[in-house]
Tab-separated table of C-alpha atoms in Angstrom:
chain	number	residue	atom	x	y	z
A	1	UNK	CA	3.540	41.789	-7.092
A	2	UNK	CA	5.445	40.814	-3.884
A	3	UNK	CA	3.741	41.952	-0.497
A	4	UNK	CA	6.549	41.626	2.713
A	5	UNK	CA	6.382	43.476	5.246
A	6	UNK	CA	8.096	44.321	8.520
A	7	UNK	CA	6.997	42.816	11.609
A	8	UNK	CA	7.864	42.643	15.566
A	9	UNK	CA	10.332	39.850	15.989
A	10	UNK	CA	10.672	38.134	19.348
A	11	UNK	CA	14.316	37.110	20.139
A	12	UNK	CA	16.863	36.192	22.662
A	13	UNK	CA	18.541	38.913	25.072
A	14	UNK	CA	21.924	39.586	23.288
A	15	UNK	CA	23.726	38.311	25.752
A	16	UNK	CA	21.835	34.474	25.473
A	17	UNK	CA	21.391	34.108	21.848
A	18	UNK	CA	24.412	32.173	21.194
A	19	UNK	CA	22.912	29.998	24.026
A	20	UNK	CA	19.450	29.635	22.436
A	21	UNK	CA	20.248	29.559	19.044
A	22	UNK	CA	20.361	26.071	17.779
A	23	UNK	CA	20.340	24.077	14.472
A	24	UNK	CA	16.777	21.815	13.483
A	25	UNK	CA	15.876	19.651	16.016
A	26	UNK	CA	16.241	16.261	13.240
A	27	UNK	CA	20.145	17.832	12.430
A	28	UNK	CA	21.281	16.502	15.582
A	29	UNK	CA	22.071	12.971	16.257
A	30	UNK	CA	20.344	11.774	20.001
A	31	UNK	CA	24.168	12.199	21.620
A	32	UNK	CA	24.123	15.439	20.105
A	33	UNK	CA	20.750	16.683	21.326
A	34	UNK	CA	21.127	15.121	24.817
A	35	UNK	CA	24.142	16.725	25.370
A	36	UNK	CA	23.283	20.441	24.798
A	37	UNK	CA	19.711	19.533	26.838
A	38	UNK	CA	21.826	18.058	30.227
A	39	UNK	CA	24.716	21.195	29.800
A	40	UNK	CA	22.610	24.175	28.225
A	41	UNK	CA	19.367	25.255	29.807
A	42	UNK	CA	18.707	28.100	27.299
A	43	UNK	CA	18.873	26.091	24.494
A	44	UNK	CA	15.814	26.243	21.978
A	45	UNK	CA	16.050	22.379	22.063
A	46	UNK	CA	14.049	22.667	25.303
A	47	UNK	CA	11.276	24.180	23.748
A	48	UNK	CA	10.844	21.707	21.298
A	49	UNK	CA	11.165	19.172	23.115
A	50	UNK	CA	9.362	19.534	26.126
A	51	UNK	CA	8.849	16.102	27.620
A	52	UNK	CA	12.812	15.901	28.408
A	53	UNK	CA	12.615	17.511	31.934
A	54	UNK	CA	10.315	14.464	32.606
A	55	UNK	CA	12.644	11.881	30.827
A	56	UNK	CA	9.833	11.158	28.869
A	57	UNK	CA	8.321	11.032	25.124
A	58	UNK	CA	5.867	12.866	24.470
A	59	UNK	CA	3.421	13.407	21.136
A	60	UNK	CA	0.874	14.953	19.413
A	61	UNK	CA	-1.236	17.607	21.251
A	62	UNK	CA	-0.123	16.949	24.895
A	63	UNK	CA	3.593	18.077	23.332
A	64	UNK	CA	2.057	21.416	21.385
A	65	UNK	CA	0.721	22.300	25.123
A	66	UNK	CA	4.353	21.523	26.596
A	67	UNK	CA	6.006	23.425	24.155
A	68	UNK	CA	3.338	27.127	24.309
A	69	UNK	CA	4.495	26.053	28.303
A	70	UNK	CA	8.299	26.512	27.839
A	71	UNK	CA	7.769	29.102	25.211
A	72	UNK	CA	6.068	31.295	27.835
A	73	UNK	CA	8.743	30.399	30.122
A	74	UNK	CA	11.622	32.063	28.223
A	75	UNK	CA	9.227	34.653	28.085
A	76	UNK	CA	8.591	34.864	31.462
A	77	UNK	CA	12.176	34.475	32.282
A	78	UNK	CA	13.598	37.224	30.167
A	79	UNK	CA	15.065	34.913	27.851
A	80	UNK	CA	13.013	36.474	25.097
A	81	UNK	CA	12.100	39.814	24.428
A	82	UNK	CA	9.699	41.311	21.816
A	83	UNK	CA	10.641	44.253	19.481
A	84	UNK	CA	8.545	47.159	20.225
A	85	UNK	CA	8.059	48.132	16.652
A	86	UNK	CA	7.631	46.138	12.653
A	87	UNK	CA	11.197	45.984	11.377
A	88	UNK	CA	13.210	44.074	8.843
A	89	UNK	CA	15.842	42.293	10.200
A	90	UNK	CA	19.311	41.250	8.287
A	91	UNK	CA	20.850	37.892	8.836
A	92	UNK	CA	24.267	37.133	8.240
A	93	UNK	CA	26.000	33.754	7.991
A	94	UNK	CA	30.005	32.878	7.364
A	95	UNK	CA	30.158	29.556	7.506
A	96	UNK	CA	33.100	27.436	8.517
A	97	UNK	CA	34.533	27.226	4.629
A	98	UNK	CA	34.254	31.143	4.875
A	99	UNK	CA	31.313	31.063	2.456
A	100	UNK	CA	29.013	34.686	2.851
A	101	UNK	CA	25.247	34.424	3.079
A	102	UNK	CA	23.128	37.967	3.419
A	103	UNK	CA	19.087	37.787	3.295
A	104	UNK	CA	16.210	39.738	5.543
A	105	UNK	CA	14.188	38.349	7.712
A	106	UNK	CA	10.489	39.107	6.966
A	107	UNK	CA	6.979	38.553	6.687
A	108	UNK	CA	5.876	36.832	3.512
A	109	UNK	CA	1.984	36.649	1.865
A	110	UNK	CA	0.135	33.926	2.722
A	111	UNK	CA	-2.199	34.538	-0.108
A	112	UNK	CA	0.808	35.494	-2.510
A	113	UNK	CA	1.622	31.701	-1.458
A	114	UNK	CA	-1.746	30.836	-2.527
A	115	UNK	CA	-1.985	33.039	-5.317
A	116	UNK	CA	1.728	31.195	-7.004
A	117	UNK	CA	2.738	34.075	-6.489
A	118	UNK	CA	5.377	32.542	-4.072
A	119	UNK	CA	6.050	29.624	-6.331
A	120	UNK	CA	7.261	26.240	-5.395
A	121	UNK	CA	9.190	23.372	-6.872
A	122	UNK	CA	8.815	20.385	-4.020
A	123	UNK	CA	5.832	18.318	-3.854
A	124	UNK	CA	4.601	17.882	-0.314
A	125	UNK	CA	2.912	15.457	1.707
A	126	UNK	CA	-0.611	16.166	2.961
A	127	UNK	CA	-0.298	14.887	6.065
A	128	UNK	CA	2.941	16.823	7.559
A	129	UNK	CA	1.046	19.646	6.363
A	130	UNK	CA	-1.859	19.110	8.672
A	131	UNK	CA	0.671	17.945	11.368
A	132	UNK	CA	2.770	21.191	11.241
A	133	UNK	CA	0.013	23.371	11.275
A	134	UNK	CA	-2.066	21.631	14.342
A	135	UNK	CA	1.787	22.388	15.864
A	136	UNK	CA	1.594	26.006	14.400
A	137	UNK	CA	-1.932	26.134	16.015
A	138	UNK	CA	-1.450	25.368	19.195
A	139	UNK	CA	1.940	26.794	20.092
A	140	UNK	CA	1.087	29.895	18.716
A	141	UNK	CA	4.713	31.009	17.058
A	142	UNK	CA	6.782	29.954	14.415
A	143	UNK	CA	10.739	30.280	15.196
A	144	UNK	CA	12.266	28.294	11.538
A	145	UNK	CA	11.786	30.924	8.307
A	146	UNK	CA	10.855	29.562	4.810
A	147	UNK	CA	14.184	30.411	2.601
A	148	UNK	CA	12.861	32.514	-0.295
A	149	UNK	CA	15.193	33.690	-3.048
A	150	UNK	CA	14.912	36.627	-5.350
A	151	UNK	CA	16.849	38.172	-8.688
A	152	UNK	CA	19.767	40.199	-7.284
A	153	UNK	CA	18.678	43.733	-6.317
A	154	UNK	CA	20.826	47.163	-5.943
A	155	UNK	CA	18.552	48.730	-3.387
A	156	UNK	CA	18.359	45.754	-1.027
A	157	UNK	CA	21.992	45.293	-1.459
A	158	UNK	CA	22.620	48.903	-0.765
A	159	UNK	CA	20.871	48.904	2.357
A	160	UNK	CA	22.366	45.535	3.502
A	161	UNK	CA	26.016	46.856	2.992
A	162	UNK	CA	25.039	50.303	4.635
A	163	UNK	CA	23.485	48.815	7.506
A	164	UNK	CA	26.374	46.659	8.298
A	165	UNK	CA	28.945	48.855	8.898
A	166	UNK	CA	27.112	49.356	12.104
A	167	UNK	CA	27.542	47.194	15.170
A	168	UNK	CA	25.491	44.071	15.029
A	169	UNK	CA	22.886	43.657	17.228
A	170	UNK	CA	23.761	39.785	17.824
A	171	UNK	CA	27.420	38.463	16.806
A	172	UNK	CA	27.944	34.844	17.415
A	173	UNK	CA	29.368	31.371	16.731
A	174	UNK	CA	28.171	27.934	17.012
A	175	UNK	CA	29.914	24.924	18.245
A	176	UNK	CA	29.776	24.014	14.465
A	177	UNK	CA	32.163	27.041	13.635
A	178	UNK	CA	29.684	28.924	11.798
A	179	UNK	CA	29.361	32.884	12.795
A	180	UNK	CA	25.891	34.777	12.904
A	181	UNK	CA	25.048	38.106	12.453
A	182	UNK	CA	21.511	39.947	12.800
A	183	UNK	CA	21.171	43.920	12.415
A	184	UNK	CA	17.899	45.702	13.092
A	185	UNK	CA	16.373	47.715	9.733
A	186	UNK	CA	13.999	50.562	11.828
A	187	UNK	CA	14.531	53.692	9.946
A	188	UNK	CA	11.323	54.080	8.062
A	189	UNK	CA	12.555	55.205	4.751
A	190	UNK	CA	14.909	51.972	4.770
A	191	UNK	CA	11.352	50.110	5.084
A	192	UNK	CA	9.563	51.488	2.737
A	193	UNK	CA	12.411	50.998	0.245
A	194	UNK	CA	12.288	47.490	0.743
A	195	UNK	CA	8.771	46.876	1.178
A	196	UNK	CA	8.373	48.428	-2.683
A	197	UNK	CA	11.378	46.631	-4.325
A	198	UNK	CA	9.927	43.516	-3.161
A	199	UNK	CA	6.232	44.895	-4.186
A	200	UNK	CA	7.654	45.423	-7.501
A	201	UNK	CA	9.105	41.844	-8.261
A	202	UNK	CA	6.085	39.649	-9.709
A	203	UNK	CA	7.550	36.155	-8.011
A	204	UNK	CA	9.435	34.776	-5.193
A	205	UNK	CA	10.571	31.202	-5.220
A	206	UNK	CA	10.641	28.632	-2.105
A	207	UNK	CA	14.273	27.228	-1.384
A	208	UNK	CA	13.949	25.759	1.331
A	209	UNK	CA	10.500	24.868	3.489
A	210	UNK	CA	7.502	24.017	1.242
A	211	UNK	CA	6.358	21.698	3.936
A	212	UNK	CA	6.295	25.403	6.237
A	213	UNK	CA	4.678	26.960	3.558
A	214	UNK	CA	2.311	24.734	3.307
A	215	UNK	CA	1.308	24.978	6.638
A	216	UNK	CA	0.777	28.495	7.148
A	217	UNK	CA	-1.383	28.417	4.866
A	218	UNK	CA	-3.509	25.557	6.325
A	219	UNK	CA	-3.514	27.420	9.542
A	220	UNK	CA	-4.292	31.328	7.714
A	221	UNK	CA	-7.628	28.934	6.718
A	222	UNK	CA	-8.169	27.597	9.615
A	223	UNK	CA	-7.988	31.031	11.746
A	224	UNK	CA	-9.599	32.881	9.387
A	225	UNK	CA	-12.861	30.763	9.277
A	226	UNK	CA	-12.727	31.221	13.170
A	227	UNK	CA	-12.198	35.049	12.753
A	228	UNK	CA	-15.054	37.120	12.465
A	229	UNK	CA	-13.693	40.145	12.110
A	230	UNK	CA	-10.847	39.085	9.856
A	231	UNK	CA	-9.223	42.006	7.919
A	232	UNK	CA	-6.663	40.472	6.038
A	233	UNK	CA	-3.754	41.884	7.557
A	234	UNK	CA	-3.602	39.572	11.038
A	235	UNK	CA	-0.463	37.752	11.454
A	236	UNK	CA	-1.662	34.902	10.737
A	237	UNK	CA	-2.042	36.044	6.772
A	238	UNK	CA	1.540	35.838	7.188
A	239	UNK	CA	4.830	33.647	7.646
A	240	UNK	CA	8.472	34.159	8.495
A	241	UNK	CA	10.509	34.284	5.433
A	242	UNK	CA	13.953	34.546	4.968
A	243	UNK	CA	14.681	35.782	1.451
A	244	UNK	CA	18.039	36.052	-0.391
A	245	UNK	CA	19.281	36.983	-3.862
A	246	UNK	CA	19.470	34.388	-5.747
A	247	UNK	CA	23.492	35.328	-6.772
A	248	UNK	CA	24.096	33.870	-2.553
A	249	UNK	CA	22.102	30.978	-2.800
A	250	UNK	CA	24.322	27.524	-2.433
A	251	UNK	CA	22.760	24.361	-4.525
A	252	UNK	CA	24.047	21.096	-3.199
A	253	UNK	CA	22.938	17.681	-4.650
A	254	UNK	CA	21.714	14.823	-2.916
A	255	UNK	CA	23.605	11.469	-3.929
A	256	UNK	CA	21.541	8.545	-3.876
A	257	UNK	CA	22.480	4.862	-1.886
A	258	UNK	CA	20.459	1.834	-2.389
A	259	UNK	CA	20.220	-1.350	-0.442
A	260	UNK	CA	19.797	-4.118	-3.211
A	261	UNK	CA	19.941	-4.651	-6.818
A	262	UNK	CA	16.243	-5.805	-7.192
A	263	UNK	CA	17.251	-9.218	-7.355
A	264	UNK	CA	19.854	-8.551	-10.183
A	265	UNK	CA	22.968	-9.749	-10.076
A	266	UNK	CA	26.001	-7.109	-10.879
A	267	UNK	CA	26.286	-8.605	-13.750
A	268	UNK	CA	22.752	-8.174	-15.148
A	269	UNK	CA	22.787	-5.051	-13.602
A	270	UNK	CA	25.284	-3.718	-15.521
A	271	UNK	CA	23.978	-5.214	-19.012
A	272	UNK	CA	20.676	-3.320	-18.650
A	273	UNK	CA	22.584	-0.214	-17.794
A	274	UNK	CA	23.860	-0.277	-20.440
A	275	UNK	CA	21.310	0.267	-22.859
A	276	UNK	CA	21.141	3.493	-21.713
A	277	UNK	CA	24.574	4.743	-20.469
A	278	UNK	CA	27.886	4.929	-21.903
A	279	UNK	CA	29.605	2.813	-18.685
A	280	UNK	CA	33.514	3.256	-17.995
A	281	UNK	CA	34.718	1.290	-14.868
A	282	UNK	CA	37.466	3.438	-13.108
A	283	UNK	CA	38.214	1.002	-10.643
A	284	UNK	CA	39.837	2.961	-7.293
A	285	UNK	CA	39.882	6.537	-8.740
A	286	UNK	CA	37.048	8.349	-7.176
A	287	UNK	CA	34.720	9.798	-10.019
A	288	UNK	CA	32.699	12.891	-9.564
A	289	UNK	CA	31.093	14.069	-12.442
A	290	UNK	CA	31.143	17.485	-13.544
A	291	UNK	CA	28.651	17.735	-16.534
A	292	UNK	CA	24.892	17.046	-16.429
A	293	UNK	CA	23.186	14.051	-17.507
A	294	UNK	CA	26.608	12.517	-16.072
A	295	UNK	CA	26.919	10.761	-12.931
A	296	UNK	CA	29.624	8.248	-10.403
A	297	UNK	CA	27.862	5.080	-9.642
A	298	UNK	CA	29.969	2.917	-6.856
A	299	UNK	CA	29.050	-0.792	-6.710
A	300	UNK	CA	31.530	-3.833	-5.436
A	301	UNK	CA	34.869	-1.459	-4.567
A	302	UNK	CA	34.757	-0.195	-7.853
A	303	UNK	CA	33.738	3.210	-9.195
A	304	UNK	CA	32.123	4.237	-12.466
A	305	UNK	CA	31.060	6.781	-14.741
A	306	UNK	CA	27.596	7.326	-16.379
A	307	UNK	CA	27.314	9.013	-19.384
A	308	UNK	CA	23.235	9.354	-20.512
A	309	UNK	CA	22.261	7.764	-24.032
A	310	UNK	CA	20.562	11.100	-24.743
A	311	UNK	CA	19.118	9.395	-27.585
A	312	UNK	CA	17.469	7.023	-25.467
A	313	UNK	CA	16.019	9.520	-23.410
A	314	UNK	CA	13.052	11.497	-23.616
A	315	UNK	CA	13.536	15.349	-23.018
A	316	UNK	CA	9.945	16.632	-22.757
A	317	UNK	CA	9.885	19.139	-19.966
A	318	UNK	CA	12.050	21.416	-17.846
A	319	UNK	CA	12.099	18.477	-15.134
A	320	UNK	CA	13.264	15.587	-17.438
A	321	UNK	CA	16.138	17.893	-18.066
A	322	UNK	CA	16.736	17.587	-14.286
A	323	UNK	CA	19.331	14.955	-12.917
A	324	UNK	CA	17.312	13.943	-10.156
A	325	UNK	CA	14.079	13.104	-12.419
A	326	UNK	CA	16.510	11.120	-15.225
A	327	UNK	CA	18.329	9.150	-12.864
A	328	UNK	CA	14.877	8.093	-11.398
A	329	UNK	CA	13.125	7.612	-15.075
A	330	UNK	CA	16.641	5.253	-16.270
A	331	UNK	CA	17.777	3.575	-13.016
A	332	UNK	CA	16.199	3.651	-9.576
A	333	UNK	CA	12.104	3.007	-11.140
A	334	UNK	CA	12.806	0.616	-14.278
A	335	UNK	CA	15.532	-1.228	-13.300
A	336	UNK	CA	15.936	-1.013	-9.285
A	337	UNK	CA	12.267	-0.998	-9.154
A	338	UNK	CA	12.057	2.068	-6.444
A	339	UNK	CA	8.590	3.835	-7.568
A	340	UNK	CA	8.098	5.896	-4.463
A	341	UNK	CA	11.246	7.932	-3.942
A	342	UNK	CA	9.892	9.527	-0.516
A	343	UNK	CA	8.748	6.270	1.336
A	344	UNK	CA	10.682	3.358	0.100
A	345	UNK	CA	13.271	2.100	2.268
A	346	UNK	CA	15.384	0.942	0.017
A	347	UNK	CA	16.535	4.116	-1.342
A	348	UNK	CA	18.680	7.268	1.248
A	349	UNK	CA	19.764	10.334	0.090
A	350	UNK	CA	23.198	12.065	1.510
A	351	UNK	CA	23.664	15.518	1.096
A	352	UNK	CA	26.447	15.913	-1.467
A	353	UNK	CA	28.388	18.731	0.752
A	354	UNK	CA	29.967	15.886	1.578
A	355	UNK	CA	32.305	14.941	-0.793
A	356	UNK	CA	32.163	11.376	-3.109
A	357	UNK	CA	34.363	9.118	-0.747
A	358	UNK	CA	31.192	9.446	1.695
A	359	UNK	CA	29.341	7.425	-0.398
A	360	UNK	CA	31.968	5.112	-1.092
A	361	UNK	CA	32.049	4.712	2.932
A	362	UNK	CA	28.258	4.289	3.385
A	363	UNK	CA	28.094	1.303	0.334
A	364	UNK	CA	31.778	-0.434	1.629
A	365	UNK	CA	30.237	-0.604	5.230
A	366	UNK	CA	27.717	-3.526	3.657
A	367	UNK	CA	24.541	-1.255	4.807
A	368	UNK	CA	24.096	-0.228	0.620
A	369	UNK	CA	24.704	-1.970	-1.946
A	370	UNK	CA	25.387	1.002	-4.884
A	371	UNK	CA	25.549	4.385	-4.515
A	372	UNK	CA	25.370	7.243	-7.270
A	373	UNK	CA	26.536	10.886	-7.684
A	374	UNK	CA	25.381	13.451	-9.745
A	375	UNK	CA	26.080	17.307	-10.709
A	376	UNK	CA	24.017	19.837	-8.259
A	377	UNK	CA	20.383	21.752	-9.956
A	378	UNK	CA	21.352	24.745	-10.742
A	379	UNK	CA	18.788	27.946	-9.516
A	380	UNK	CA	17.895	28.369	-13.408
A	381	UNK	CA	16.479	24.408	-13.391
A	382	UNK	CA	14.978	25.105	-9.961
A	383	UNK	CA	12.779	28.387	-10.994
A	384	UNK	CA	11.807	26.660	-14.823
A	385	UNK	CA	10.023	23.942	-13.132
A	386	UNK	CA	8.122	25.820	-10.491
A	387	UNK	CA	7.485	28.203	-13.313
A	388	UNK	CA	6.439	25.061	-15.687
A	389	UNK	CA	4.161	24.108	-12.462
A	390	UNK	CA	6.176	21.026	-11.924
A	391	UNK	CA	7.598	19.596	-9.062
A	392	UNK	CA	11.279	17.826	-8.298
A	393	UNK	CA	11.685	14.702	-6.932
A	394	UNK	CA	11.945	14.756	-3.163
A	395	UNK	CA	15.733	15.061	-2.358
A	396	UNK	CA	16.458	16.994	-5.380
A	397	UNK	CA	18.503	19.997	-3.530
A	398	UNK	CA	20.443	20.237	-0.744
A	399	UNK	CA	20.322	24.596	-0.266
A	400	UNK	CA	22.536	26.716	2.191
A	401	UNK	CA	21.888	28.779	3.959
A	402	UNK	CA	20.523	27.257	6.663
A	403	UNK	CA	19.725	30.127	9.678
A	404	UNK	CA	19.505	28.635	13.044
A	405	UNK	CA	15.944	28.182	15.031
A	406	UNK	CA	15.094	30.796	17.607
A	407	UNK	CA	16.990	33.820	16.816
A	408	UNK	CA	13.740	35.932	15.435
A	409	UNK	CA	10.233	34.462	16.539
A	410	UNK	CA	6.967	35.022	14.106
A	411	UNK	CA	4.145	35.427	16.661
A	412	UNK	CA	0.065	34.546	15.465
């Protein structure tokens, strides 16, 4: 059983959110991020990154103090506001290739995360927890949801669709040409209908922001211990969530580049490739593969298709089925010799929203030697494994929607 509940969103004036709004501060290249800090002085990017009114990097705790600073000064400065009363709020995205993304913005269980109730597929790494939630700590607000999806649901759906044929509260659209939409859900009977369909569902699953996940519930610990009086229902037990039927979710892959052949030459590459895929060179005809347990390799100008030797392959659990995990457990660890997939630098990941001719770019420019392509995880693969208690390799998904920072705030 589900517990999500309504809660008092701080957000931008309606006539500045399409001025604060912005994507993840790591989304933008330095040009990028310079630019909207020298031209746009409401932009969330200030917030996060404090230092650059003093031209100057800054880390660790001196930069969690600089950011509660600006924070309070969009607060100060009627940049923000705070919603006088717990709501739901809906969040809609058409993106630039006209796809439709509807979800509500809400408070999710800290102890339903602890509980598995909230269940996860992603692996993460101890210390970015700790990291993230001395930042969570200190600054006192969190402004990026965790994407949680759901099975498809009439009653949320109904009161989505009813709710938007009203005016929008915020209507906008980014530089990137993607348009945003947020609607307030107040009317109590509206709540309560959501709070029990979601009370009724016996899991969630993380999308998008295990690492955030993670965290609040490092820093629910942490305040809790310090809490005397602690009840339980502080909102601290609690994290923004962003939660969307499963039907709207987008699964990308990530494609794979590498910077050497271990010390192989293509030839001897090739052969011991072999003994486990069915290889067809298709020279200058781009290959994407369509099937899993197929992938597009591109080495020396040349593309090629993989087919697995399923009889050299051992199918033991829902993640072996996954094309991440076999091209790791056939290529990039026995052959490549690439063991740790999150911290070796011989191995990048680009999202495949970008088509295969990307990779073919990346590997002609000299910088990789090989790149390969695969079919995307489908939201069936993603929910077995969390289910089976296992966890994808890193880079396994690539997931849309992605809602832009600073549009609700989750205050502790």
């Amino acid at each position: 059983m589900t517990k999500i509940l309504p809660f008092k969103a701080v957000r931008p004036t309606r006539d500045k959110v399409s001025l604060v709004a912005s994507r993840s501060y790591q989304s933008y290249t330095q040009a990028e991020r310079e630019a909207r800090l020298d031209h746009n002085p409401f932009s969330f990017l200030h917030i996060v990154n404090p230092g650059y009114k003093y031209d100057k990097e800054i880390s660790g705790e001196a930069r969690y103090k600089l950011v509660k600073n600006r924070y309070s000064e969009f607060k100060e400065d009627a940049v923000f506001m705070q919603d006088q009363k717990p709501c739901f709020y809906i969040y809609k995205i058409v993106d630039r290739d006209f796809q439709v993304f509807n979800g509500i913005v809400a408070a999710a269980s800290v102890e339903d995360y602890t509980n598995n109730i909230i269940k996860k597929h992603e692996d993460t790494i101890a210390s970015r927890e700790t990291v993230f939630k001395d930042y969570l700590k200190t600054v006192g607000f969190n402004a990026e949801p965790v994407l949680l999806t759901y099975p498809d649901n009439d009653a949320i759906s109904n009161i989505i669709a009813k709710k938007q044929k009203e005016r929008a509260e915020f209507e906008f659209t980014t530089t990137y040409r993607d348009t945003h939409y947020l609607w307030l859900i107040e009317e109590p009977s509206d709540i309560d209908t959501i709070t029990a369909t979601f009370n009724n569902m016996p899991t969630l699953y993380i999308a998008d922001g295990h690492h955030r996940s993670a965290s609040s519930q490092l820093l629910c610990e942490d305040l809790k211990n310090e809490n005397q009086k602690h009840t339980g229902e502080e909102t601290y037990n609690f994290f923004m969530s962003y939660l969307i039927a499963e039907s709207e979710l987008r699964i990308h892959e990530f494609n794979r580049l590498v910077k050497d052949l271990n010390g192989l030459t293509k030839e001897e590459f090739l052969i011991q490739l072999d003994t486990v895929y069915r290889i067809e060179n298709r020279g200058l005809t781009p290959y994407q593969p369509s099937k899993s347990h197929h992938f597009s390799m591109y080495l020396d100008g040349e593309f090629y298709s993989l087919y697995l030797r399923k009889t050299e392959y051992n199918f033991g659990t829902s993640l072996d089925e996954l094309d991440a995990q076999v091209l790791f457990k056939t290529i990039l660890e026995p052959i490549l010799g690439i063991t740790d997939l999150r911290n070796d630098t011989r191995i990048h990941y680009i999202s495949g929203k970008k088509d295969i001719v990307n990779l073919k770019s990346k590997v002609d420019s000299k910088e990789f030697i090989v790149g390969f392509g695969m079919v995307p995880a489908t939201i069936n693969q993603m929910k077995q494994i969390a289910d089976d208690g296992l966890t994808m390799p890193p880079k396994s998904t690539y997931i849309e929607p992605k809602i832009r920072s600073g549009v609700t705030i989750y205050e502790f």
